[in-house]
CSV table of C-alpha atoms in Angstrom, one decimal:
chain,number,residue,atom,x,y,z
A,834,MET,CA,15.2,6.3,8.5
A,835,HIS,CA,12.4,7.1,5.6
A,836,SER,CA,10.5,5.0,3.1
A,837,LEU,CA,10.5,1.0,2.8
A,838,SER,CA,9.3,1.3,-0.5
A,839,SER,CA,11.8,-0.2,-3.2
A,840,SER,CA,10.4,2.4,-5.8
A,841,PHE,CA,12.6,5.2,-4.9
A,842,SER,CA,15.0,6.8,-7.2
A,843,GLY,CA,17.6,7.2,-4.4
A,844,PRO,CA,18.1,7.4,-0.6
A,845,ARG,CA,16.9,10.2,1.5
A,846,VAL,CA,18.6,10.9,5.1
A,847,THR,CA,18.2,13.1,8.1
A,848,ARG,CA,20.7,13.5,10.8
A,849,THR,CA,20.5,11.9,14.0
A,850,THR,CA,21.3,13.7,17.2
A,851,THR,CA,24.9,12.3,17.1
A,852,GLY,CA,25.2,13.9,13.8
A,853,ALA,CA,25.6,11.1,11.7
A,854,PHE,CA,23.2,10.6,9.0
A,855,ALA,CA,20.2,7.8,9.4
A,856,LYS,CA,20.2,5.1,7.5
A,857,GLN,CA,17.5,4.5,5.3
A,858,LEU,CA,16.2,1.1,6.2
A,859,LYS,CA,13.7,-1.1,4.1
A,860,PRO,CA,11.8,-4.4,5.4
A,861,PHE,CA,12.9,-7.9,4.5
A,862,ALA,CA,9.9,-10.1,2.7
A,863,THR,CA,7.6,-7.0,1.8
A,864,GLU,CA,6.9,-4.9,-1.1
A,865,ASP,CA,6.1,-1.4,-1.3
A,866,ILE,CA,4.1,-0.2,2.0
A,867,LYS,CA,0.4,0.0,1.4
A,868,ILE,CA,-1.8,2.3,3.5
A,869,LEU,CA,-5.4,2.7,3.5
A,870,LEU,CA,-6.7,6.4,4.9
A,871,LEU,CA,-10.5,6.3,5.9
A,872,GLU,CA,-13.3,9.0,7.0
A,873,ASN,CA,-11.0,12.2,5.6
A,874,VAL,CA,-7.8,12.4,7.2
A,875,ASN,CA,-6.3,15.4,7.2
A,876,GLN,CA,-3.9,16.6,4.5
A,877,THR,CA,-1.2,17.2,6.8
A,878,GLY,CA,-1.0,13.5,7.6
A,879,ARG,CA,-1.7,12.3,4.2
A,880,ASP,CA,1.1,14.5,2.8
A,881,ASN,CA,4.0,12.9,5.4
A,882,LEU,CA,2.8,9.3,4.5
A,883,THR,CA,2.9,10.2,0.9
A,884,LYS,CA,6.0,11.7,0.8
A,885,GLN,CA,7.5,8.6,2.2
A,886,GLY,CA,6.8,6.6,-1.1
A,887,TYR,CA,4.2,4.8,0.6
A,888,GLN,CA,1.1,3.3,-1.7
A,889,VAL,CA,-1.7,5.5,0.0
A,890,GLU,CA,-5.6,5.1,-1.0
A,891,ILE,CA,-7.9,7.8,0.7
A,892,HIS,CA,-11.5,7.6,1.3
A,893,LYS,CA,-13.6,10.5,2.7
A,894,SER,CA,-15.8,8.2,4.8
A,895,SER,CA,-15.7,4.9,6.9
A,896,LEU,CA,-16.8,2.0,5.0
A,897,PRO,CA,-19.2,-0.8,5.9
A,898,GLU,CA,-17.8,-4.0,7.5
A,899,ASP,CA,-18.1,-6.2,4.6
A,900,GLU,CA,-16.4,-3.6,2.1
A,901,LEU,CA,-13.7,-2.9,4.8
A,902,ILE,CA,-12.6,-6.5,5.2
A,903,GLN,CA,-12.0,-6.1,1.4
A,904,LYS,CA,-10.4,-3.4,1.5
A,905,ILE,CA,-8.0,-4.2,4.4
A,906,ARG,CA,-6.9,-7.8,3.3
A,907,ASP,CA,-3.6,-6.4,1.6
A,908,VAL,CA,-2.9,-3.2,3.5
A,909,HIS,CA,0.1,-2.7,6.1
A,910,VAL,CA,-1.0,0.4,7.7
A,911,ILE,CA,-4.8,1.8,8.4
A,912,GLY,CA,-5.5,5.1,9.2
A,913,ILE,CA,-9.0,6.1,10.9
A,914,ARG,CA,-10.9,8.5,13.0
A,915,SER,CA,-13.9,7.7,15.3
A,916,LYS,CA,-16.5,6.0,13.1
A,917,THR,CA,-14.5,3.2,11.6
A,918,LYS,CA,-15.0,0.1,14.0
A,919,LEU,CA,-11.9,-2.5,13.6
A,920,THR,CA,-13.6,-5.2,15.1
A,921,ALA,CA,-12.0,-9.0,15.3
A,922,ARG,CA,-13.5,-9.9,12.3
A,923,VAL,CA,-12.2,-7.2,10.4
A,924,LEU,CA,-8.3,-7.3,11.7
A,925,ARG,CA,-8.6,-11.1,10.9
A,926,ALA,CA,-8.8,-10.7,7.3
A,927,ALA,CA,-5.9,-8.1,7.3
A,928,LYS,CA,-3.1,-10.6,6.6
A,929,ASN,CA,-0.5,-8.0,6.4
A,930,LEU,CA,-1.5,-5.3,8.6
A,931,ILE,CA,1.3,-4.3,11.1
A,932,VAL,CA,-0.2,-0.9,12.5
A,933,VAL,CA,-3.2,1.3,13.1
A,934,GLY,CA,-3.5,5.0,13.3
A,935,CYS,CA,-6.3,6.6,15.3
A,936,PHE,CA,-6.1,10.2,14.2
A,937,CYS,CA,-8.2,11.0,17.1
A,938,ILE,CA,-7.9,10.7,20.9
A,939,GLY,CA,-10.3,7.5,21.4
A,940,THR,CA,-9.2,4.1,20.7
A,941,ASN,CA,-12.5,2.3,21.8
A,942,GLN,CA,-13.3,1.6,18.1
A,943,VAL,CA,-10.4,-0.7,17.8
A,944,ASP,CA,-10.1,-4.4,19.4
A,945,LEU,CA,-7.0,-3.6,21.3
A,946,GLN,CA,-6.6,-6.9,22.7
A,947,TYR,CA,-6.8,-8.7,19.2
A,948,ALA,CA,-4.4,-6.2,17.9
A,949,ALA,CA,-1.6,-6.8,20.3
A,950,GLN,CA,-2.3,-10.5,20.1
A,951,HIS,CA,-1.6,-10.4,16.6
A,952,GLY,CA,1.1,-8.1,16.8
A,953,ILE,CA,-0.9,-5.3,15.3
A,954,ALA,CA,0.2,-1.8,16.9
A,955,VAL,CA,-2.3,1.0,17.4
A,956,PHE,CA,-1.4,4.7,17.9
A,957,ASN,CA,-3.6,7.7,18.5
A,958,SER,CA,-3.4,11.3,19.2
A,959,PRO,CA,-4.0,12.2,22.8
A,960,PHE,CA,-3.3,15.8,23.1
A,961,SER,CA,-3.7,17.2,19.9
A,962,ASN,CA,-7.5,18.4,20.1
A,963,SER,CA,-7.3,19.2,23.9
A,964,ARG,CA,-7.9,22.9,23.3
A,965,SER,CA,-10.4,22.6,20.7
A,966,VAL,CA,-12.7,20.7,22.7
A,967,ALA,CA,-11.9,22.7,25.7
A,968,GLU,CA,-13.1,25.9,24.0
A,969,LEU,CA,-16.2,24.4,22.7
A,970,VAL,CA,-17.1,23.6,26.2
A,971,ILE,CA,-16.5,26.9,27.2
A,972,GLY,CA,-18.7,28.1,24.4
A,973,GLU,CA,-21.5,26.1,25.3
A,974,ILE,CA,-21.4,27.1,29.1
A,975,ILE,CA,-21.9,30.8,28.0
A,976,SER,CA,-24.5,29.6,25.5
A,977,LEU,CA,-26.4,27.5,27.9
A,978,ALA,CA,-26.2,30.1,30.7
A,979,ARG,CA,-27.9,32.8,28.3
A,980,GLN,CA,-30.1,30.4,26.5
A,981,LEU,CA,-28.7,31.6,23.4
A,982,GLY,CA,-29.6,28.5,21.3
A,983,ASP,CA,-33.3,29.1,22.0
A,984,ARG,CA,-32.8,32.8,21.0
A,985,SER,CA,-31.5,32.1,17.9
A,986,ASN,CA,-33.7,29.3,16.8
A,987,GLU,CA,-36.7,32.0,17.8
A,988,MET,CA,-35.2,34.7,15.8
A,989,HIS,CA,-34.5,32.5,12.6
A,990,ARG,CA,-38.4,31.8,13.0
A,991,GLY,CA,-39.2,35.5,13.0
A,992,MET,CA,-39.9,35.6,16.4
A,993,TRP,CA,-38.4,38.6,18.8
A,994,ASN,CA,-38.0,37.3,22.4
A,995,LYS,CA,-36.1,39.6,24.8
A,996,VAL,CA,-35.8,38.1,27.7
A,997,SER,CA,-33.8,37.7,30.9
A,998,THR,CA,-35.4,35.3,33.2
A,999,LYS,CA,-33.0,32.2,34.1
A,1000,CYS,CA,-30.5,33.8,32.0
A,1001,TRP,CA,-27.1,34.0,33.8
A,1002,GLU,CA,-23.4,35.5,34.0
A,1003,VAL,CA,-21.2,32.6,34.2
A,1004,ARG,CA,-18.5,34.6,36.7
A,1005,GLY,CA,-18.9,33.4,40.2
A,1006,LYS,CA,-20.7,30.1,39.3
A,1007,THR,CA,-18.9,26.8,39.9
A,1008,LEU,CA,-17.7,24.1,37.1
A,1009,GLY,CA,-17.4,20.7,38.1
A,1010,ILE,CA,-15.1,18.4,35.9
A,1011,ILE,CA,-15.5,15.0,35.7
A,1012,GLY,CA,-12.0,13.7,34.6
A,1013,TYR,CA,-9.1,16.2,35.1
A,1014,GLY,CA,-7.0,14.9,32.0
A,1015,HIS,CA,-5.6,16.8,29.0
A,1016,ILE,CA,-8.8,18.4,28.1
A,1017,GLY,CA,-10.1,19.0,32.0
A,1018,SER,CA,-7.2,20.6,33.0
A,1019,GLN,CA,-6.9,23.0,30.1
A,1020,LEU,CA,-10.9,23.8,30.6
A,1021,SER,CA,-9.9,24.2,34.3
A,1022,VAL,CA,-7.7,27.2,33.3
A,1023,LEU,CA,-10.4,28.8,30.7
A,1024,ALA,CA,-12.9,28.9,33.2
A,1025,GLU,CA,-11.1,30.4,36.2
A,1026,ALA,CA,-10.1,33.2,33.6
A,1027,MET,CA,-13.7,34.0,33.5
A,1028,GLY,CA,-14.3,34.2,36.9
A,1029,MET,CA,-15.8,30.7,37.8
A,1030,SER,CA,-15.0,28.7,40.7
A,1031,VAL,CA,-13.7,24.9,39.8
A,1032,ILE,CA,-13.8,21.8,41.2
A,1033,TYR,CA,-13.0,18.5,39.9
A,1034,TYR,CA,-13.1,14.8,40.4
A,1035,ASP,CA,-10.8,11.9,39.3
A,1036,VAL,CA,-10.3,8.4,39.7
A,1037,VAL,CA,-6.7,9.4,40.8
A,1038,ASN,CA,-5.1,12.3,42.6
A,1039,LEU,CA,-4.0,15.2,40.0
A,1040,MET,CA,-2.1,18.3,40.7
A,1041,ALA,CA,-4.8,21.1,40.4
A,1042,LEU,CA,-4.0,24.1,38.4
A,1043,GLY,CA,-4.8,27.6,39.4
A,1044,SER,CA,-7.3,27.8,42.3
A,1045,ALA,CA,-9.1,24.5,41.2
A,1046,HIS,CA,-9.4,21.8,43.8
A,1047,GLN,CA,-10.1,18.1,43.6
A,1048,VAL,CA,-13.2,16.7,45.5
A,1049,SER,CA,-13.2,13.2,46.9
A,1050,THR,CA,-16.4,11.7,45.4
A,1051,LEU,CA,-18.3,12.3,42.5
A,1052,GLU,CA,-21.3,12.8,44.6
A,1053,THR,CA,-19.7,16.1,46.2
A,1054,LEU,CA,-19.0,17.2,42.7
A,1055,LEU,CA,-22.6,17.1,41.4
A,1056,LYS,CA,-23.9,18.7,44.8
A,1057,SER,CA,-21.8,21.5,44.7
A,1058,ALA,CA,-21.6,22.5,40.9
A,1059,ASP,CA,-23.7,24.9,39.0
A,1060,PHE,CA,-22.3,23.2,35.4
A,1061,VAL,CA,-21.1,19.9,35.0
A,1062,THR,CA,-18.9,18.6,32.3
A,1063,CYS,CA,-17.7,15.1,31.2
A,1064,HIS,CA,-14.3,14.2,30.0
A,1065,VAL,CA,-13.8,10.9,30.8
A,1066,PRO,CA,-12.7,7.6,28.6
A,1067,GLU,CA,-15.3,4.8,27.4
A,1068,LEU,CA,-15.0,2.1,30.1
A,1069,ALA,CA,-17.2,-0.3,31.7
A,1070,GLU,CA,-17.1,2.0,35.0
A,1071,THR,CA,-18.0,5.2,32.8
A,1072,LYS,CA,-21.2,3.5,31.1
A,1073,ASN,CA,-24.1,5.4,32.2
A,1074,MET,CA,-22.0,7.4,34.8
A,1075,ILE,CA,-24.6,9.8,35.0
A,1076,GLY,CA,-28.1,8.7,35.4
A,1077,THR,CA,-30.9,9.1,37.3
A,1078,GLU,CA,-29.3,8.8,40.6
A,1079,GLN,CA,-26.5,11.5,39.4
A,1080,PHE,CA,-29.3,13.8,38.1
A,1081,ASP,CA,-31.2,13.8,41.6
A,1082,GLN,CA,-27.8,14.6,43.1
A,1083,MET,CA,-27.5,17.4,40.9
A,1084,LYS,CA,-28.4,21.1,41.9
A,1085,GLN,CA,-31.9,22.2,40.9
A,1086,GLY,CA,-31.2,24.3,37.6
A,1087,SER,CA,-28.1,23.0,37.1
A,1088,TYR,CA,-26.3,22.4,33.5
A,1089,LEU,CA,-25.0,19.3,31.8
A,1090,ILE,CA,-22.0,19.0,28.9
A,1091,ASN,CA,-21.1,15.9,27.7
A,1092,ALA,CA,-18.2,15.9,25.2
A,1093,SER,CA,-16.3,12.8,26.0
A,1094,ARG,CA,-18.0,9.6,25.1
A,1095,GLY,CA,-21.6,8.8,24.2
A,1096,SER,CA,-22.2,5.6,26.9
A,1097,VAL,CA,-21.3,8.1,29.5
A,1098,VAL,CA,-24.6,9.8,30.4
A,1099,ASP,CA,-28.1,7.8,30.1
A,1100,ILE,CA,-30.0,10.0,27.5
A,1101,PRO,CA,-33.7,9.1,28.5
A,1102,ALA,CA,-32.7,10.1,32.0
A,1103,LEU,CA,-31.6,13.2,31.2
A,1104,ILE,CA,-34.5,13.8,28.9
A,1105,ASN,CA,-36.6,13.3,32.5
A,1106,ALA,CA,-34.5,15.5,34.3
A,1107,MET,CA,-34.9,18.4,32.0
A,1108,ARG,CA,-38.7,18.1,31.5
A,1109,SER,CA,-39.0,18.1,35.2
A,1110,GLY,CA,-37.0,21.4,35.3
A,1111,LYS,CA,-34.3,19.6,37.4
A,1112,ILE,CA,-31.8,20.3,34.8
A,1113,ALA,CA,-32.1,23.7,32.9
A,1114,GLY,CA,-30.0,22.9,30.2
A,1115,ALA,CA,-27.7,20.6,28.6
A,1116,ALA,CA,-25.0,20.3,25.6
A,1117,LEU,CA,-24.3,16.6,23.9
A,1118,ASP,CA,-21.5,16.3,21.4
A,1119,VAL,CA,-21.5,12.5,21.7
A,1120,TYR,CA,-24.2,9.9,21.6
A,1121,PRO,CA,-24.3,5.8,21.9
A,1122,SER,CA,-24.9,5.4,18.5
A,1123,GLU,CA,-23.6,7.9,15.7
A,1124,PRO,CA,-23.9,7.7,11.8
A,1125,GLY,CA,-20.7,6.7,9.9
A,1126,GLY,CA,-21.1,9.8,7.7
A,1127,ASN,CA,-23.1,13.0,7.2
A,1128,GLY,CA,-26.6,13.0,6.3
A,1129,ASP,CA,-30.2,13.1,7.8
A,1130,TYR,CA,-29.8,10.3,10.2
A,1131,PHE,CA,-30.4,11.9,13.6
A,1132,LYS,CA,-33.6,10.6,14.1
A,1133,ASN,CA,-35.5,7.5,16.5
A,1134,ASP,CA,-33.9,4.8,13.8
A,1135,LEU,CA,-30.6,5.5,15.2
A,1136,ASN,CA,-31.1,6.3,18.7
A,1137,PRO,CA,-34.8,5.5,19.9
A,1138,TRP,CA,-34.9,8.7,21.8
A,1139,ALA,CA,-33.7,11.4,19.5
A,1140,GLU,CA,-36.9,12.9,18.4
A,1141,ASP,CA,-37.4,13.3,22.3
A,1142,LEU,CA,-34.2,14.9,22.7
A,1143,ARG,CA,-34.7,17.2,19.7
A,1144,SER,CA,-37.9,18.6,21.4
A,1145,LEU,CA,-36.2,19.9,24.5
A,1146,LYS,CA,-35.7,23.6,25.1
A,1147,ASN,CA,-32.2,24.8,26.2
A,1148,ILE,CA,-30.3,21.7,24.5
A,1149,ILE,CA,-27.3,22.2,22.2
A,1150,LEU,CA,-27.0,19.3,20.1
A,1151,THR,CA,-23.7,19.0,17.7
A,1152,PRO,CA,-22.5,16.2,15.8
A,1153,HIS,CA,-19.1,15.0,17.6
A,1154,ILE,CA,-17.1,18.4,16.5
A,1155,GLY,CA,-15.3,18.4,19.4
A,1156,GLY,CA,-12.2,18.1,18.1
A,1157,SER,CA,-13.1,19.3,14.5
A,1158,THR,CA,-11.1,22.4,14.1
A,1159,GLU,CA,-8.6,23.2,11.3
A,1160,GLU,CA,-6.0,23.5,13.9
A,1161,ALA,CA,-6.7,20.2,15.7
A,1162,GLN,CA,-7.0,18.1,12.7
A,1163,SER,CA,-3.7,19.5,11.2
A,1164,ALA,CA,-1.7,18.7,14.3
A,1165,ILE,CA,-3.6,15.5,14.8
A,1166,GLY,CA,-2.7,14.5,11.2
A,1167,ILE,CA,1.0,15.6,12.1
A,1168,GLU,CA,1.2,13.7,15.1
A,1169,VAL,CA,-0.4,10.2,14.0
A,1170,SER,CA,1.3,10.0,10.8
A,1171,GLU,CA,4.7,10.5,12.3
A,1172,ALA,CA,4.1,7.7,14.9
A,1173,LEU,CA,3.2,5.5,11.9
A,1174,VAL,CA,6.4,6.3,9.8
A,1175,ARG,CA,8.8,5.6,13.0
A,1176,TYR,CA,6.6,2.4,13.5
A,1177,VAL,CA,7.0,1.4,9.8
A,1178,ASN,CA,10.6,2.2,9.4
A,1179,GLU,CA,12.0,1.8,12.8
A,1180,GLY,CA,10.0,-0.2,14.7
A,1181,THR,CA,9.7,2.6,17.5
A,1182,THR,CA,6.2,1.8,19.5
A,1183,LEU,CA,6.6,5.3,21.7
A,1184,GLY,CA,2.9,6.4,22.2
A,1185,CYS,CA,1.7,3.0,21.0
A,1186,VAL,CA,-1.5,2.1,23.3
A,1187,ASN,CA,-1.5,-1.7,23.2
A,1188,MET,CA,1.8,-2.5,23.2
A,1189,PRO,CA,5.1,-2.1,25.5
A,1190,GLU,CA,6.7,1.4,24.5
A,1191,VAL,CA,10.3,0.2,23.0
A,1192,ASN,CA,12.7,2.6,21.3
A,1193,LEU,CA,16.5,2.3,20.0
A,1194,ARG,CA,18.5,5.1,18.5
A,1195,SER,CA,18.2,5.3,14.9
A,1196,LEU,CA,21.0,3.2,12.6
A,1197,THR,CA,23.3,5.6,10.8
A,1198,MET,CA,25.0,5.5,7.5
A,1199,ASP,CA,28.2,4.5,9.4
A,1200,GLU,CA,26.7,1.3,10.1
A,1201,PRO,CA,26.0,-0.2,6.7
A,1202,ASN,CA,26.0,-3.7,7.4
A,1203,HIS,CA,23.6,-3.4,10.5
A,1204,VAL,CA,20.1,-4.9,11.0
A,1205,ARG,CA,17.2,-4.0,13.1
A,1206,VAL,CA,15.1,-7.0,14.6
A,1207,ILE,CA,11.8,-6.8,15.8
A,1208,TYR,CA,10.5,-10.0,17.5
A,1209,ILE,CA,7.0,-9.4,18.5
A,1210,HIS,CA,5.8,-12.5,21.0
A,1211,HIS,CA,3.9,-14.5,23.6
A,1212,ASN,CA,5.6,-13.2,27.1
A,1213,VAL,CA,6.3,-16.6,28.1
A,1214,PRO,CA,9.7,-18.0,29.9
A,1215,GLY,CA,12.7,-18.6,27.7
A,1216,VAL,CA,12.3,-16.6,24.8
A,1217,LEU,CA,14.9,-14.3,25.3
A,1218,ARG,CA,17.6,-17.4,25.2
A,1219,LYS,CA,16.4,-18.8,22.3
A,1220,VAL,CA,16.1,-15.4,20.2
A,1221,ASN,CA,19.4,-14.6,21.7
A,1222,GLU,CA,20.9,-18.2,20.4
A,1223,ILE,CA,19.8,-17.1,16.5
A,1224,LEU,CA,21.3,-13.6,16.9
A,1225,GLY,CA,24.6,-15.1,18.5
A,1226,ASP,CA,26.3,-15.4,15.2
A,1227,HIS,CA,26.4,-11.4,15.1
A,1228,ASN,CA,27.4,-8.8,17.2
A,1229,VAL,CA,24.3,-7.4,19.2
A,1230,ASP,CA,24.7,-3.5,19.4
A,1231,LYS,CA,22.0,-2.9,21.2
A,1232,GLN,CA,18.6,-4.6,22.4
A,1233,MET,CA,15.6,-3.5,24.6
A,1234,THR,CA,12.6,-5.7,25.5
A,1235,ASP,CA,9.5,-5.0,27.3
A,1236,SER,CA,6.0,-6.8,27.9
A,1237,ARG,CA,2.8,-5.7,28.3
A,1238,GLY,CA,0.3,-8.2,29.7
A,1239,GLU,CA,0.7,-11.6,27.3
A,1240,VAL,CA,2.5,-9.7,24.7
A,1241,ALA,CA,6.4,-8.6,24.8
A,1242,TYR,CA,8.1,-6.9,22.3
A,1243,LEU,CA,12.1,-7.2,21.7
A,1244,MET,CA,13.9,-5.1,19.5
A,1245,ALA,CA,17.6,-5.5,18.7
A,1246,ASP,CA,20.3,-4.1,16.1
A,1247,ILE,CA,22.9,-6.6,15.3
A,1248,SER,CA,25.9,-5.8,13.1
A,1249,ASN,CA,28.0,-7.6,10.3
A,1250,VAL,CA,25.0,-9.0,8.8
A,1251,ASP,CA,25.5,-9.9,5.2
A,1252,VAL,CA,22.6,-9.5,2.9
A,1253,ASN,CA,22.6,-13.1,2.1
A,1254,GLU,CA,22.1,-14.0,5.5
A,1255,ILE,CA,18.9,-11.8,6.4
A,1256,LYS,CA,16.7,-14.8,5.0
A,1257,ASP,CA,17.7,-17.3,7.5
A,1258,LEU,CA,18.0,-14.8,10.1
A,1259,TYR,CA,14.1,-14.2,9.6
A,1260,GLU,CA,12.9,-17.6,9.0
A,1261,SER,CA,14.7,-18.8,12.3
A,1262,LEU,CA,12.9,-16.3,14.2
A,1263,GLU,CA,9.6,-16.9,12.4
A,1264,ASN,CA,9.9,-20.8,13.2
A,1265,LEU,CA,9.9,-19.9,17.0
A,1266,SER,CA,6.6,-21.3,18.8
A,1267,SER,CA,6.5,-18.3,20.9
A,1268,ARG,CA,6.4,-15.7,17.3
A,1269,ILE,CA,3.6,-13.5,16.9
A,1270,MET,CA,5.3,-11.3,14.3
A,1271,THR,CA,8.7,-10.9,13.2
A,1272,ARG,CA,10.1,-7.8,11.3
A,1273,VAL,CA,13.6,-7.2,10.0
A,1274,LEU,CA,14.5,-4.0,8.9
A,1275,TYR,CA,18.1,-3.5,6.7
């Protein structure tokens, strides 16, 4: 199923798994789909959306909240990365919005609960930049062990300083990974290939790759690892997860790397630990406050400790570039844009982070009088009975429903629907007290 736009010169079709051609659907009560892409979304994502016939507006950076509110009023789809904040205030202004695409791993920049309660699906890219982040961490482990950042800075200043004191091989050292998900597990394999021993801590029991093994507590990991690297989401439980107490537990002369979320490490505590010599080096790619665009911003007015952090020796500071490779951004552009197309054109929520995952096979050209009904509703008793009473005058070929907390998602394909009946069908569902959002594709 392709574009919902009414401006196409002719239909475009694809084959389904059954061999029949997929039917191109269009929405009832919606004009051309309008999309707003912010923060320089990769060209692969732009191309996927543009070729659907959608109206795509592109901006290279994020927008201030008041400007974003003006821009988002009429759009059906918005694509962002990590800098744009879709707060409840912003989403409240988005009267036509049906879906958000986060062209990154994280979704903490979106008020997911508010979005779900108003029928706005949110998709992200949980896998595509994992390799890029893992490779960056490997590079930082070696750079810290050999003090490469300091030696490079000295050479740039004209200073020749050939030393070996407190410079180490990484072979035989222990890497402690906090969070053994997509990134942590890939990092585990790469580190073992360099001769490192790997331990990891996670809140759930996970199968180890290679010779790595899981430890039962964070303290055990901190006391055992020469290098500690964080790969956890931003949650209340992970805020300041690494602070003064944890630095005291780490080995003398160990190293810390954080390429997860800026709230995970207590930066003033890190500064004190490095000044005391307890921590021999650190690499940070994320920070509690980050600017919305490139420029001369990493100063004390952004974060009050920024200049103290910059003054430290053997510290690598990078501007949230863990996933910033051509390969990762291309893959993210494809993955997220395809999820958006599937949702807009078919209503499929596979991979959605804030709603139930519901999917039906595509309608085909052999089903000309079929309509797909999507009914997002409050998860209360009696809804299915009332919905099926409305659909009862037609044959329900297939139907699936699921709930997630207070929100439920129903998708049904019904047959023998005359075009003139669609308005009544749509309005009948819209008038139900349980309704959050109704979509009818035909």
